[in-house]
Every structure is written in C-alpha cells, then in structure tokens.
Amino acid sequence: MIYSANPQPVNVHSFSTEAPEVNPDLKRVTSTVEYKNDRFIVKDRSFNRQFAHLYAERLMTMRKRLTAAATEKWGNTPIRKLHELINDERCIVIGTIFKHMELRPNILKEVSEEHNLMPQPIRSRYADTKDKLIIEDELQRIFVVGDLKCETSVTGVIVAVLGKEPEDDKGKFHVEDYCYQQLPTQVPRPIIDQDKFIMFVSGFELGGREERPFQMQMLADLVCGQLGDLDQQEATASICHVVVAGNSLSESTQDRDTLTKAKYLSKKTSAGSVEAVKNLDGFLGQLVTSVDVTILPGEFDPTNFSLPQQPFHQCMLPVSSQYNTLHRQTNPCDITVDGLRILGTAGQPVEDIYRYSEMEDRLAMLENTLVWGHTAPTAPDTLACYPFVKEDPFIVSNCPHIYFAGCQPEYKSKVFKGASGQEVLLLTVPRFSQSGTAVLVNLRSLEAQPISFHSHFPIVDESVSPEVDK
Amino acid sequence: MCCGTTCTIYQRVPSEISMASISNAFVQRKRIARKSKKESATRNEPSTSATDFATKKDHDVLKQFDLTLEYGPCIGISRLDRWERAEKHGLNPPSEVKDLVTSHASDPLYTECLWNDYTTLR
C-alpha cells in the first residue's frame, strides 16, 4: 500500500511493461458522514446585542467545568469571587483573562486630539514584553502576576488561578498555579479494519498571483483515480473524503478598488471573485463526481467576515452543488466521519493568536486552544465574531479525534495525549498556493502524512541567446 | 376659595416624650390638596394605596434582580432571557421574578431592564 508508513518498492517497473490485463474495477471506500454544525449556523442576524453577553455566557459555562477541575487539582482551597478576596488568603479565582497590550491599535488613541499622534502603523504582531495580564470575573478585575505567563496567554481565555492577594501589594494577585478546563472525555475511536484516508487541503487562493492551477489539476486527477499506475489507483481508492479548509479564493479577489474608482473606469471589469469562483466550481465539479467533499469558507472567501462564517451559498457553485457529495459547511466545522470526530477551522483563530501573543509554533497555538477549551478565545476581542447571547458555540464540549487549522504556513502534525487517555491528532494544513502540499490522514491509525504536487518546468534563461543548431 | 397647594402642619411634641430620632421630633402632617371632583372621575382606575404599594414592591424586586451582577449583564437583554440564562447555569434566580415578568408580559416596565429607555446603552 503506497500510503503506508513504510512504503515498499513493489511493482516499480509496472509503467515500463505492457499492461497484462484490463484494469480491474476499483471501487472507492465509502464512509458515513455527519455534520454537527447547527450551533455555528447563525439563524437570526440581530446585531443589536452587546458582546458582554457572549463573555458572560462563556464565563458562566466554563465556571462549572473549571470549578470541577480546580477542586480536583488543588483540593479544598476555597474558590472566591474577586469582591470576596481576603488579603493574604490562599484561594482560587476563576475568571476571564484580559491582556493589556500597549501596541494594540486603540481607537481612543487615534481620535484623541490632545496627543496629535499619527495613526498607529499596521504591524504583523502586537505582543510586547510590557504587556500585562488582568483577570476579570462578573464583578471586578485584578492584575495577575506570577506563574501565568503573559507571552503565551491571550484575551478571552477562562482560567482558574491559585494564589493570593498579598497585603503589601494590593491590586495584584500573585499566582502560584493555574489550570484550565479538563479536556472532555473522548468517545473511543471506532475500530476501522481497512485503511481509509481523509485528504485535507487548504489555501488554493484562486484568482491571485500565487494560484497553482496545474498542481490543483494534478490533485483532482489523483483523487479521481486518473493519475498513477494500478498501485497508486488502489491507494487513491482508499481516500474516502476531501476537506477543503478555507481560502479557496485569493486575497486579491477582495480588492475594493472598483468601489472607489469612477464608474466609467470599472464598468466593464467584473469582480475578480467571479472568475475565481467559476474556476473553483469547475475544480470541485471534478472532485464531487467521485468523492465526498466538504468545503469550508476561509478569510478571503465570499461569505461573511465574522466567525462563525456561514457556508458557501449554492448559487456560487452551481455545477458542483447538484451533487449530493458536495457538503458546504461553516467555519469552524464539526464533521463526524465513520464515528471519528473532526473539528477544525480555516486558521483565523490561530492567526489571531499569533498576532497577539509571542508564541512562534502554530501547532503549539493549536494545542493551546484545545487545552484552554475554546476554539477561538480571542473572539470577539480581536477576532470578529457574531454577538451570540444564548450560547458560546466555540467552547470545546466534545473532545475531537482530529483537530485541524487550515491555511497555515507549513504542515505539522502531532498527537496530543489528554489527561484521561484522550488522543487528538493536531494538524496544521499548509497553504496549497505556497507549498503544493495536501495532508492525508489515516483513519485507522490516526497518522498524518503530507502529499506534495510539484511540477518542475525548466526555467528558460532569456538572457542567453539560443544557439542555432549547427 | 382654596388654592391647590399643600400645606403642612407642624405639631410640637411635648418634651417628656423621648426623642428616639430627629425625624420623630416634629411630627409632620401633610394635607393633600383638594382636587376637583371632575379630575377624580376621569382617572382610569382609582389608584388605591394598596395597589400602588404592590406595584412598587414588584418593581423593587425586579430592580434588585437587574442589579444582581452575578446573573450577568442586564442591559440589552430582556429580563426573562436573563432569568433563563441564570437558571440554565444553576445560579438559582428567584422564581418570583419569573412569575412577575410572565404575568405582565405586555408591559415593558416589567419585561425589560431598568435602563431600557436609554437606547444608546443597548
């Protein structure tokens, strides 16, 4: 089997020999697919609500879980609300973290006339060594110093801290130890007898300068079984699902120049996204004829901007929507394939954590979101989010088996082991437009491997004049 | 001819009675202005002091519910939604509040929070 962990070089010369018999009919493996994305579908779009209710909902929901985790970890230490704190008493406080960042763009600083400052430059990272952490519960907030490191924390995480407010340093809570919610128990992975693969790919970025149509076509041909010899085709027949995890359109399709230019200049030009979506539809149309495809919208895709992003509308994908194998889903997405639970986003939460913390490793950030128990903790503070009132859908309530983030700079994977025996495969799916790489995950063994599509065309050196054949 | 102003009558208290508080030192008696009979007939309900007292008590209870921050922010959410949210998270909100709100479901003074009129806060 080509996609096994140690592929053996059998049948290497099969291309050079004539095919002895007619190719046998290869059937693709089937799988049952379920989607549990109801909580991400925004039903009534009322934007009159304040975000305070979302934070209150988050704190109230997580408080119960954190109380359980804290009492298990630290025994009978009293849990106090901030207004009940007694000086020098060692206690537990449960609240939301707020990270006070100096470099963070602040609208008040911009409009402040007395400072006469230039607007703050757009940076790629806003974290700084002078940032401070504050913990807030329903009534008060207090500065936090000690074990809880500022560099690895972001606003919006609910945490339980053990420590005290010393008599001589009032206004600061000295932390000895902290904990997050315990990862919910995981439904055990179903035993699958044959190798089944899911392919994760993201960041096609059609319509931009970095699009790779040739490699995309190679991917489509491979998955449909039109590429490779018999071994390859047998291996491809074990791919049961393809997940396109965001940014199928490029950032340049979001160009708003046509809005500001004069009408007579932009009358004939159509939006860049129209052509790009047509190409995407054509590409998906090839895939859906033979395999289940789930498509998630990403940061630059034509859907709403705030999380949770709603699925692609079926009018945009007319050809491929006619097949029932195309599943247009929300971002974040909760898929269950053959009983295996997959949770993932198109990478915006991880990108936001990268911007507002000093961590470097994207996989570590993804792991942290799982440990914190919240897929997008910085929403709604720095990541746009719908003002939910009844529930916070990003809280991790069921432990997934595979947890992915799309549109990342490189492929990385790791198996995260939880405290009560949970095993989660963490996956960062690279941008196809930059790396030409997709990821195959074996559902039987939860192993991930990359698969790259490259085309090496010789670069013609135009400066050298062509020698005439002598 | 009587003008519609109130006048208060102060009564001096004999000094033998112990003055427990300053407010008991001089007993005030207010004379309620005599309104014309016509005005009293056009009033919809004769507001007796009993119902006034009851609605005031209701409003006090609801106000206390609004101001209890343990149940989360009160602005921008109806009292019933907030009560249900508190109930869902096991914070044991007083059931009296729910009864009051559901029995006066058409009256925004009951169903919406204290600061409902301040539309810019919502």
PDB file of N, CA and C in Angstrom, chain A residues 48-50 52-54 56-57 60-61 64 81 83 138-139 389-391, chain B residues 69-77 81 85-86 88-91 121-122:
ATOM      1  N   ASN A  48     -27.943  43.936  17.380  1.00  0.00           N
ATOM      2  CA  ASN A  48     -28.150  44.950  18.406  1.00  0.00           C
ATOM      3  C   ASN A  48     -27.513  44.570  19.724  1.00  0.00           C
ATOM      4  N   ARG A  49     -27.120  43.297  19.832  1.00  0.00           N
ATOM      5  CA  ARG A  49     -26.651  42.848  21.130  1.00  0.00           C
ATOM      6  C   ARG A  49     -25.233  43.302  21.385  1.00  0.00           C
ATOM      7  N   GLN A  50     -24.933  43.478  22.649  1.00  0.00           N
ATOM      8  CA  GLN A  50     -23.574  43.770  23.043  1.00  0.00           C
ATOM      9  C   GLN A  50     -22.830  42.456  23.233  1.00  0.00           C
ATOM     10  N   ALA A  52     -21.020  41.785  25.702  1.00  0.00           N
ATOM     11  CA  ALA A  52     -20.902  41.424  27.118  1.00  0.00           C
ATOM     12  C   ALA A  52     -21.627  40.126  27.416  1.00  0.00           C
ATOM     13  N   HIS A  53     -22.728  39.891  26.689  1.00  0.00           N
ATOM     14  CA  HIS A  53     -23.488  38.679  26.960  1.00  0.00           C
ATOM     15  C   HIS A  53     -22.730  37.438  26.531  1.00  0.00           C
ATOM     16  N   LEU A  54     -21.960  37.566  25.440  1.00  0.00           N
ATOM     17  CA  LEU A  54     -21.165  36.412  24.997  1.00  0.00           C
ATOM     18  C   LEU A  54     -20.121  36.071  26.033  1.00  0.00           C
ATOM     19  N   ALA A  56     -20.270  36.821  29.209  1.00  0.00           N
ATOM     20  CA  ALA A  56     -20.934  36.326  30.416  1.00  0.00           C
ATOM     21  C   ALA A  56     -21.300  34.862  30.232  1.00  0.00           C
ATOM     22  N   GLU A  57     -21.803  34.547  29.061  1.00  0.00           N
ATOM     23  CA  GLU A  57     -22.182  33.171  28.769  1.00  0.00           C
ATOM     24  C   GLU A  57     -20.962  32.263  28.835  1.00  0.00           C
ATOM     25  N   MET A  60     -19.901  31.864  32.528  1.00  0.00           N
ATOM     26  CA  MET A  60     -20.820  31.036  33.311  1.00  0.00           C
ATOM     27  C   MET A  60     -20.716  29.566  32.912  1.00  0.00           C
ATOM     28  N   THR A  61     -20.558  29.299  31.609  1.00  0.00           N
ATOM     29  CA  THR A  61     -20.478  27.897  31.185  1.00  0.00           C
ATOM     30  C   THR A  61     -19.179  27.264  31.668  1.00  0.00           C
ATOM     31  N   LYS A  64     -18.385  26.280  35.735  1.00  0.00           N
ATOM     32  CA  LYS A  64     -18.725  24.980  36.327  1.00  0.00           C
ATOM     33  C   LYS A  64     -17.609  23.977  36.073  1.00  0.00           C
ATOM     34  N   LYS A  81     -14.900  34.771  44.740  1.00  0.00           N
ATOM     35  CA  LYS A  81     -15.117  35.775  43.700  1.00  0.00           C
ATOM     36  C   LYS A  81     -14.213  36.948  44.067  1.00  0.00           C
ATOM     37  N   HIS A  83     -14.691  40.030  44.587  1.00  0.00           N
ATOM     38  CA  HIS A  83     -15.095  41.002  45.589  1.00  0.00           C
ATOM     39  C   HIS A  83     -15.082  40.396  46.988  1.00  0.00           C
ATOM     40  N   GLU A 138     -17.303  38.285  37.140  1.00  0.00           N
ATOM     41  CA  GLU A 138     -18.510  39.042  36.800  1.00  0.00           C
ATOM     42  C   GLU A 138     -18.485  40.455  37.339  1.00  0.00           C
ATOM     43  N   LEU A 139     -17.740  40.684  38.418  1.00  0.00           N
ATOM     44  CA  LEU A 139     -17.886  41.959  39.100  1.00  0.00           C
ATOM     45  C   LEU A 139     -16.646  42.836  39.069  1.00  0.00           C
ATOM     46  N   VAL A 389     -25.853  35.235  22.204  1.00  0.00           N
ATOM     47  CA  VAL A 389     -26.386  35.500  23.539  1.00  0.00           C
ATOM     48  C   VAL A 389     -26.689  34.204  24.264  1.00  0.00           C
ATOM     49  N   LYS A 390     -27.293  33.261  23.521  1.00  0.00           N
ATOM     50  CA  LYS A 390     -27.767  32.064  24.213  1.00  0.00           C
ATOM     51  C   LYS A 390     -26.651  31.094  24.528  1.00  0.00           C
ATOM     52  N   GLU A 391     -25.635  31.013  23.689  1.00  0.00           N
ATOM     53  CA  GLU A 391     -24.550  30.081  23.983  1.00  0.00           C
ATOM     54  C   GLU A 391     -23.312  30.524  23.233  1.00  0.00           C
TER      55      GLU A 391
ATOM     56  N   LEU B  69     -25.322  41.448  39.905  1.00  0.00           N
ATOM     57  CA  LEU B  69     -24.418  41.212  38.791  1.00  0.00           C
ATOM     58  C   LEU B  69     -23.986  39.764  38.636  1.00  0.00           C
ATOM     59  N   GLU B  70     -24.281  38.937  39.651  1.00  0.00           N
ATOM     60  CA  GLU B  70     -23.898  37.521  39.490  1.00  0.00           C
ATOM     61  C   GLU B  70     -24.603  36.885  38.317  1.00  0.00           C
ATOM     62  N   TYR B  71     -25.764  37.424  37.929  1.00  0.00           N
ATOM     63  CA  TYR B  71     -26.505  36.826  36.827  1.00  0.00           C
ATOM     64  C   TYR B  71     -26.053  37.358  35.469  1.00  0.00           C
ATOM     65  N   GLY B  72     -24.997  38.166  35.460  1.00  0.00           N
ATOM     66  CA  GLY B  72     -24.503  38.653  34.185  1.00  0.00           C
ATOM     67  C   GLY B  72     -25.028  40.039  33.870  1.00  0.00           C
ATOM     68  N   PRO B  73     -24.606  40.581  32.734  1.00  0.00           N
ATOM     69  CA  PRO B  73     -25.041  41.936  32.361  1.00  0.00           C
ATOM     70  C   PRO B  73     -26.546  41.980  32.136  1.00  0.00           C
ATOM     71  N   CYS B  74     -27.154  43.115  32.507  1.00  0.00           N
ATOM     72  CA  CYS B  74     -28.620  43.210  32.409  1.00  0.00           C
ATOM     73  C   CYS B  74     -29.067  44.047  31.223  1.00  0.00           C
ATOM     74  N   ILE B  75     -28.183  44.888  30.672  1.00  0.00           N
ATOM     75  CA  ILE B  75     -28.607  45.784  29.592  1.00  0.00           C
ATOM     76  C   ILE B  75     -28.593  45.021  28.279  1.00  0.00           C
ATOM     77  N   GLY B  76     -29.590  45.251  27.448  1.00  0.00           N
ATOM     78  CA  GLY B  76     -29.589  44.653  26.112  1.00  0.00           C
ATOM     79  C   GLY B  76     -30.180  43.261  26.090  1.00  0.00           C
ATOM     80  N   ILE B  77     -30.781  42.845  27.185  1.00  0.00           N
ATOM     81  CA  ILE B  77     -31.374  41.517  27.218  1.00  0.00           C
ATOM     82  C   ILE B  77     -32.661  41.628  28.028  1.00  0.00           C
ATOM     83  N   ASP B  81     -35.166  36.495  29.412  1.00  0.00           N
ATOM     84  CA  ASP B  81     -33.981  35.835  28.848  1.00  0.00           C
ATOM     85  C   ASP B  81     -32.883  35.745  29.886  1.00  0.00           C
ATOM     86  N   ARG B  85     -31.229  32.447  31.442  1.00  0.00           N
ATOM     87  CA  ARG B  85     -29.789  32.211  31.372  1.00  0.00           C
ATOM     88  C   ARG B  85     -29.241  31.880  32.758  1.00  0.00           C
ATOM     89  N   ALA B  86     -29.686  32.627  33.760  1.00  0.00           N
ATOM     90  CA  ALA B  86     -29.223  32.357  35.121  1.00  0.00           C
ATOM     91  C   ALA B  86     -29.682  30.976  35.580  1.00  0.00           C
ATOM     92  N   LYS B  88     -30.295  28.426  33.645  1.00  0.00           N
ATOM     93  CA  LYS B  88     -29.574  27.397  32.876  1.00  0.00           C
ATOM     94  C   LYS B  88     -28.226  27.108  33.511  1.00  0.00           C
ATOM     95  N   HIS B  89     -27.585  28.146  34.068  1.00  0.00           N
ATOM     96  CA  HIS B  89     -26.271  27.937  34.646  1.00  0.00           C
ATOM     97  C   HIS B  89     -26.313  27.660  36.129  1.00  0.00           C
ATOM     98  N   GLY B  90     -27.521  27.379  36.639  1.00  0.00           N
ATOM     99  CA  GLY B  90     -27.610  26.930  38.029  1.00  0.00           C
ATOM    100  C   GLY B  90     -27.354  28.006  39.058  1.00  0.00           C
ATOM    101  N   LEU B  91     -27.681  29.273  38.738  1.00  0.00           N
ATOM    102  CA  LEU B  91     -27.422  30.344  39.698  1.00  0.00           C
ATOM    103  C   LEU B  91     -28.615  30.603  40.610  1.00  0.00           C
ATOM    104  N   LEU B 121     -27.383  52.870  25.297  1.00  0.00           N
ATOM    105  CA  LEU B 121     -26.618  51.899  26.079  1.00  0.00           C
ATOM    106  C   LEU B 121     -26.757  50.497  25.524  1.00  0.00           C
ATOM    107  N   ARG B 122     -27.840  50.263  24.809  1.00  0.00           N
ATOM    108  CA  ARG B 122     -28.146  48.888  24.400  1.00  0.00           C
ATOM    109  C   ARG B 122     -27.163  48.379  23.362  1.00  0.00           C
TER     110      ARG B 122
END
